[in-house]
Short mmCIF file of C-alpha atoms in Angstrom, two decimals:
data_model
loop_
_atom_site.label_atom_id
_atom_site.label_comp_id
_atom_site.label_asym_id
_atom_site.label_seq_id
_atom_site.Cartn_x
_atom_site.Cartn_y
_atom_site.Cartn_z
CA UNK A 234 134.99 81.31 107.57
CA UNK A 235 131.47 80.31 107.76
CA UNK A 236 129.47 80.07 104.43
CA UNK A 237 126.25 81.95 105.17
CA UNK A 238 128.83 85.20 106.13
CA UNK A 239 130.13 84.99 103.18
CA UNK A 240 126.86 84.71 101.02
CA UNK A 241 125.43 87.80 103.42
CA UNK A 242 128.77 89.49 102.55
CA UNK A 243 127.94 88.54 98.40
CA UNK A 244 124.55 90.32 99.21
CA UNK A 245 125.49 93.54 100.41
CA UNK A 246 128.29 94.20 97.77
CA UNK A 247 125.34 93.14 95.38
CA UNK A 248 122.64 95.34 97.03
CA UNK A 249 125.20 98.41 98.22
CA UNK A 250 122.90 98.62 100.72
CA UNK A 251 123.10 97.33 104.73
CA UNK A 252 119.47 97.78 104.96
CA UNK A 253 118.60 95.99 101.90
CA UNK A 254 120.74 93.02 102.76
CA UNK A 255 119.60 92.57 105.77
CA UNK A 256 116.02 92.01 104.79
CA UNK A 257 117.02 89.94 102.25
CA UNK A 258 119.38 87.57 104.60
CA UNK A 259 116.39 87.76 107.32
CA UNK A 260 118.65 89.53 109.44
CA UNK A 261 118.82 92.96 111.76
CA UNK A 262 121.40 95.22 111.15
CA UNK A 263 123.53 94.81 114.11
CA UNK A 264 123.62 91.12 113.31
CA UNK A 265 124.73 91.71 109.86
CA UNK A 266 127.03 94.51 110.63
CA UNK A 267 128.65 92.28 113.05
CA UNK A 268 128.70 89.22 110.30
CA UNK A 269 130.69 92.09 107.73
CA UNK A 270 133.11 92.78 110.92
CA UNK A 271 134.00 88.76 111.60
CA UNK A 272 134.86 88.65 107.77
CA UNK A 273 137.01 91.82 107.68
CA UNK A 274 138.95 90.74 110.77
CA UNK A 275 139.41 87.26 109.27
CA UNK A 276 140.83 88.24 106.14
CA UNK A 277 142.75 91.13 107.84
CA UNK A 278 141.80 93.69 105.58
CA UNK A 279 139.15 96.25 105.15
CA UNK A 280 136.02 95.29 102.76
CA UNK A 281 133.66 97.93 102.82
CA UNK A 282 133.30 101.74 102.66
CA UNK A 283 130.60 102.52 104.38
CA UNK A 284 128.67 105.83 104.03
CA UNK A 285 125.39 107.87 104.40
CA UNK A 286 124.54 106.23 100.69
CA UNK A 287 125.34 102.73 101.62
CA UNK A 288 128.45 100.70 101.27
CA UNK A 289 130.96 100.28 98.64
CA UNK A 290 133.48 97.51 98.32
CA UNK A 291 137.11 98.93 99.01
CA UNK A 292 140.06 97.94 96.15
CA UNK A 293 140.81 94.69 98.78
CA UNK A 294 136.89 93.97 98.67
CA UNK A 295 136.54 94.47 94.74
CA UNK A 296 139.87 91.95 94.34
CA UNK A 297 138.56 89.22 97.14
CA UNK A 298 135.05 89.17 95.73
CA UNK A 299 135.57 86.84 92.65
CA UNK A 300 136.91 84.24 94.84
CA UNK A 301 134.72 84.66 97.68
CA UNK A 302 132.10 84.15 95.08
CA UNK A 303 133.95 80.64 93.81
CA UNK A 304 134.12 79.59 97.39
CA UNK A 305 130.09 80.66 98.19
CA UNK A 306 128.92 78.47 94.81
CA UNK A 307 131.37 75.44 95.44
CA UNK A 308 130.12 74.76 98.91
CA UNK A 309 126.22 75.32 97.82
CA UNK A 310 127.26 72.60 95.04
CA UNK A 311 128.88 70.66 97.37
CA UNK A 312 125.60 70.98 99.45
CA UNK A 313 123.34 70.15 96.83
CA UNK A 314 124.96 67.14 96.40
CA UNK A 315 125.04 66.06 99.74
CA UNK A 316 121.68 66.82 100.24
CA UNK A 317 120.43 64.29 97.12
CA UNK A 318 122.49 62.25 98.78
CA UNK A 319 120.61 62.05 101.74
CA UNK A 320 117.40 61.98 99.60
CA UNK A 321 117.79 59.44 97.94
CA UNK A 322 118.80 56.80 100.86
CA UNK A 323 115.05 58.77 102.45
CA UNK A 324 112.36 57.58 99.76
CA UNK A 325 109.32 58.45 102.35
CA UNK A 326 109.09 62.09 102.49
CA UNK A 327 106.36 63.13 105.77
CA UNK A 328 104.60 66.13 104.44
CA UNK A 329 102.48 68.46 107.40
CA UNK A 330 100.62 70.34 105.05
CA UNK A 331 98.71 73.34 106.96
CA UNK A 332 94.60 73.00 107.97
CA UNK A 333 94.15 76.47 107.93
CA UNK A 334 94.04 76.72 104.23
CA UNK A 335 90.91 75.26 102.50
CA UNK A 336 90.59 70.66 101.72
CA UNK A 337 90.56 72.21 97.75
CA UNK A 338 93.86 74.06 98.36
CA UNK A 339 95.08 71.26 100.43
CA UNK A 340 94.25 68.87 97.39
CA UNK A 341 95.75 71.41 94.76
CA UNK A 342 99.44 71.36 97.57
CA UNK A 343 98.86 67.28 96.97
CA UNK A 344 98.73 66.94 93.60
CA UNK A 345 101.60 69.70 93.24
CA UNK A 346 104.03 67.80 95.63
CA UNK A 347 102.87 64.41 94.42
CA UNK A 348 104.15 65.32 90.73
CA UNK A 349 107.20 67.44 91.96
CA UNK A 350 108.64 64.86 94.39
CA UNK A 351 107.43 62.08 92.49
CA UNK A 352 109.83 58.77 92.98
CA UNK A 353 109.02 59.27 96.80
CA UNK A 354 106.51 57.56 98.97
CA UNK A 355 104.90 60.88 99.84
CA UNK A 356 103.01 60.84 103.89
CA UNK A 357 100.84 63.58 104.31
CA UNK A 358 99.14 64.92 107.66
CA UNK A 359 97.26 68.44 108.36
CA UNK A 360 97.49 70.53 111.71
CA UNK A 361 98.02 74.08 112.57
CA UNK A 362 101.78 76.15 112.65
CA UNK A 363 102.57 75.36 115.92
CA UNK A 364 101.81 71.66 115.86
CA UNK A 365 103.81 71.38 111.83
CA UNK A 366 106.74 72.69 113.46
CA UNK A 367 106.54 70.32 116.90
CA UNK A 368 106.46 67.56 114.00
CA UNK A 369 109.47 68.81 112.41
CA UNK A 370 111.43 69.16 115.60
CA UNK A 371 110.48 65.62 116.35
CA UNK A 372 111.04 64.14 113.20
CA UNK A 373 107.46 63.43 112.48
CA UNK A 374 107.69 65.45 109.07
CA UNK A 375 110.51 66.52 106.70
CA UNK A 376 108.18 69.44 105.05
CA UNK A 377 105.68 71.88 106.47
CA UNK A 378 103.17 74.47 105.21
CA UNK A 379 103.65 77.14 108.17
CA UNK A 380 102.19 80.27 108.24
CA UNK A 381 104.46 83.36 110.36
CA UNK A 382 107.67 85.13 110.28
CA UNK A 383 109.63 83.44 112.33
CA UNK A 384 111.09 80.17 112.43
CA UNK A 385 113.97 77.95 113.39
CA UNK A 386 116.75 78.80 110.93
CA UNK A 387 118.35 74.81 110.44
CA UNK A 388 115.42 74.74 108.36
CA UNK A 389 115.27 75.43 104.07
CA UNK A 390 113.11 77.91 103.92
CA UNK A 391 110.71 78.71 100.77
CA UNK A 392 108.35 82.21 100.93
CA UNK A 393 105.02 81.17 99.38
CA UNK A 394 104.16 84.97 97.98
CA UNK A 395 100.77 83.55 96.36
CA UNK A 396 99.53 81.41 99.68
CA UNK A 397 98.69 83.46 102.25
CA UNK A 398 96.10 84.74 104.75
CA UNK A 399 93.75 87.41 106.08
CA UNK A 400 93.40 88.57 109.92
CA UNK A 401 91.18 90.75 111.80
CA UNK A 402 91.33 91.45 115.33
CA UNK A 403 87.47 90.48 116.06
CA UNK A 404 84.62 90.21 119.06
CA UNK A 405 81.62 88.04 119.24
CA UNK A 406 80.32 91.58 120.19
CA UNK A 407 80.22 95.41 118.76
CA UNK A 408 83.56 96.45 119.12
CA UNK A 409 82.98 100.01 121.73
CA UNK A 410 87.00 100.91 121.72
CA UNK A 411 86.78 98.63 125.34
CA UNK A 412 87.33 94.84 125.52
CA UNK A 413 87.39 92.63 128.89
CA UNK A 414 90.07 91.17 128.11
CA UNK A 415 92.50 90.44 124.78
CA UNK A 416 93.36 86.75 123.55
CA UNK A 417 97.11 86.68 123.38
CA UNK A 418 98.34 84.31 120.79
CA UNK A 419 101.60 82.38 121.95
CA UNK A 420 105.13 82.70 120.57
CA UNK A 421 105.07 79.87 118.50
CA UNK A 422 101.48 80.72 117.09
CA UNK A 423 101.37 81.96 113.74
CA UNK A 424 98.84 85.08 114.71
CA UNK A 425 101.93 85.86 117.01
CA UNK A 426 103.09 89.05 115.03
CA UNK A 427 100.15 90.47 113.90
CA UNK A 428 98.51 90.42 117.68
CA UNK A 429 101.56 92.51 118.16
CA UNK A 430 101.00 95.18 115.73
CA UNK A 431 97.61 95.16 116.81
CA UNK A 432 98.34 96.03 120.33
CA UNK A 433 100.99 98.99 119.02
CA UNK A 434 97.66 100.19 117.11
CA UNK A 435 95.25 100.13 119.76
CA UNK A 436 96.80 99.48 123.30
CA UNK A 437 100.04 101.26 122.50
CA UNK A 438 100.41 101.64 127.16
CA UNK A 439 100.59 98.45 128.93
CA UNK A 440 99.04 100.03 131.63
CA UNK A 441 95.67 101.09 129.33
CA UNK A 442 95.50 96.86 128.29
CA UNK A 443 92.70 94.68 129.66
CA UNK A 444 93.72 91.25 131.04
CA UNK A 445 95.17 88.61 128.29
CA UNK A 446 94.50 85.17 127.81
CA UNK A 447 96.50 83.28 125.78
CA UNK A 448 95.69 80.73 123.14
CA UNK A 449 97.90 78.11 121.68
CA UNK A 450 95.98 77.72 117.75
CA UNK A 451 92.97 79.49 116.28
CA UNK A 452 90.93 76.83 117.18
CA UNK A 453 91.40 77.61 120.98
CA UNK A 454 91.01 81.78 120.23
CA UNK A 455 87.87 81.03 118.18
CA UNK A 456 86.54 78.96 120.80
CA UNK A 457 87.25 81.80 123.36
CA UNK A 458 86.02 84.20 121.64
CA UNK A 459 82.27 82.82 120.96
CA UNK A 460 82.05 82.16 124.65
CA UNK A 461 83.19 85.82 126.23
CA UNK A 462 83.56 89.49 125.38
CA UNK A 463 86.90 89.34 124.10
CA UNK A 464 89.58 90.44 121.22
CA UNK A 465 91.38 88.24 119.08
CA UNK A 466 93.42 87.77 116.14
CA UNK A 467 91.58 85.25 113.81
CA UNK A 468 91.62 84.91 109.95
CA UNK A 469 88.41 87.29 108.55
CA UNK A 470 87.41 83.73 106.52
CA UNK A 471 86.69 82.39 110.28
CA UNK A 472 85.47 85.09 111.68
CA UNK A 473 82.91 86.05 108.81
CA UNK A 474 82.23 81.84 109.18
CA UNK A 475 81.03 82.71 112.84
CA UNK A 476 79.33 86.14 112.51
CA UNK A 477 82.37 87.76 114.57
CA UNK A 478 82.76 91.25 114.16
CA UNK A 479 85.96 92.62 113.02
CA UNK A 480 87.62 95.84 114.49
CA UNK A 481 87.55 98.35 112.01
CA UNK A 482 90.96 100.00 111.15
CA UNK A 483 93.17 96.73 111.51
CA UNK A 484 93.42 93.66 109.36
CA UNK A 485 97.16 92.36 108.57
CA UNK A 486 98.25 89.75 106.32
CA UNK A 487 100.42 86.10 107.12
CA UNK A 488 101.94 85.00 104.39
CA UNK A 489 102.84 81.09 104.20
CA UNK A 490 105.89 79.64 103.82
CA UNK A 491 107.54 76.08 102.91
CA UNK A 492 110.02 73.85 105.17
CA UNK A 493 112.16 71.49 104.54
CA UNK A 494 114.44 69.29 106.42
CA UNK A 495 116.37 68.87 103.35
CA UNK A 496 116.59 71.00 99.37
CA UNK A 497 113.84 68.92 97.97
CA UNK A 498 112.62 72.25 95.98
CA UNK A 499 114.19 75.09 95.35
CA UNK A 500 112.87 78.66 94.51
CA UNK A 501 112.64 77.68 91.00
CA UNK A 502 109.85 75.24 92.03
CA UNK A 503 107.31 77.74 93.63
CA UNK A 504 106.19 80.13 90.83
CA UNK A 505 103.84 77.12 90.23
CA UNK A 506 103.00 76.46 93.43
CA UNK A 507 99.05 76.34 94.28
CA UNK A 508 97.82 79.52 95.76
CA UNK A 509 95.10 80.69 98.15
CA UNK A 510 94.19 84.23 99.31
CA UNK A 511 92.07 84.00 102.17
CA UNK A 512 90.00 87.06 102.18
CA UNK A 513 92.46 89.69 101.08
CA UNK A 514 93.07 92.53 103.60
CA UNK A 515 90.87 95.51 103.18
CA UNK A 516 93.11 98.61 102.03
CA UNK A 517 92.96 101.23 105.32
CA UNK A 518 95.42 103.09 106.65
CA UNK A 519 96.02 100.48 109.34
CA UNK A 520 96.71 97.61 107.27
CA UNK A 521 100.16 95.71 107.73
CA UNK A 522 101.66 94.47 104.63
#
């Protein structure tokens, strides 16, 4: 039985709640109701009552669950210790720390890292989301600042609630309701979701949307839009930088998160962690939180 069903299985007897423990194990409901069926049919007995309240465990769930718990903290031990392991025979940690946030932040992340993983040769480097995660798929870093929702899942991941970032979809020109066309962030681009959200908002038809051009880093979409009449998504700090002109009615908010190749820090670390708010998002009814 694999360990991250069982954990997911420890959350929803914890939460009572499908929906709950799905957002908590970054999951959809399908994919955890179908997680809760694997485990049922491999121990061969029913686990859950499930109702219009939530779920309850059954008497078989409620006499399973101390052991399923024993198993779930033995193997994140077991882990653990692997993973210091592997640490320790790895002194040079390569850190992609994330160029959207300010050189003071940057400094602040430094210093924080420096002191917390101290014992390591630390490497640092700066780029945008897209390019921190190439360099963790190629082994070119072993942490990343990345801003987004959505990321490979072999990764630790780390929310950073207190670093985070404002958007606007903005024009080099008065925004009439009519653009020529809409810069279309790609998948891997952190602005990915929230040009999404903006499109539900204000181009809810396909059919109604002007041509899209898509942009690879906010470099490219700022670039794009100084040089043509055309919608982006683009942090507010950038486009009040470069006189842009937000859309009223929409501004959304990325929050940034840490990854690692291997445990280095735990939630326990971040509380401490350096923070940034990039403009915070206006309060309006069309503001995704």
């Amino acid at each position: 039985m694999d360990i991250t069903v069982l954990n997911n299985l420890l959350k929803t007897a914890s939460a009572g709640s499908l929906t709950v423990a799905a957002r908590e194990s970054h999951l959809s409901l399908q994919a955890l109701a179908a997680q809760l069926k694997k485990a049922e049919i491999w121990f061969g007995v029913p686990l859950f009552h499930r109702h219009h309240k939530g779920v309850t465990l059954t008497e078989q769930g409620q006499q399973l669950l101390p052991y399923i718990r024993q198993v779930v903290q033995s193997a994140n031990q077991l882990e653990h210790q692997a993973r210091q392991l592997q640490i320790q025979q790895s002194p040079q940690i390569h850190i992609a720390l994330n160029n959207t946030f300010s050189v003071a932040t940057n400094q602040r992340i430094i210093e924080y890292l420096t002191h917390k993983l101290a014992g390591h040769a630390l490497v640092f480097s700066a780029s945008e989301t897209p390019e921190n995660l190439a360099k963790m798929k190629s082994g070119e870093a072993d942490i990343a600042i990345v801003l987004g929702e959505s990321f490979p899942q072999q990764y630790h991941r780390i929310i950073l609630p207190d670093l985070y970032i404002s958007v606007v979809a903005a024009s080099s020109s008065a925004w009439s309701g009519v653009a020529e066309s809409l810069i279309c962030p790609q998948q891997a681009c952190a602005y990915a979701a929230s040009y999404r959200r903006f499109l539900s908002g204000f181009y809810p038809s396909p059919a109604q949307r002007p041509g899209e051009i898509p942009s690879g880093s906010e470099q490219v979409t700022l670039s794009l839009l100084l040089s043509r009449n055309a919608v982006g998504i683009i942090s507010r700090a950038q486009a009040t930088a470069h006189q842009l002109r937000p859309v009223a009615g929409f501004s959304d908010r990325i929050n940034a998160s840490l990854l690692m190749k291997n445990a280095y820090l735990t939630a326990a670390d971040i509380p401490d962690f350096p923070a940034e708010q990039l403009c915070p998002p206006e309060n309006n009814r069309n503001t995704a939180r």
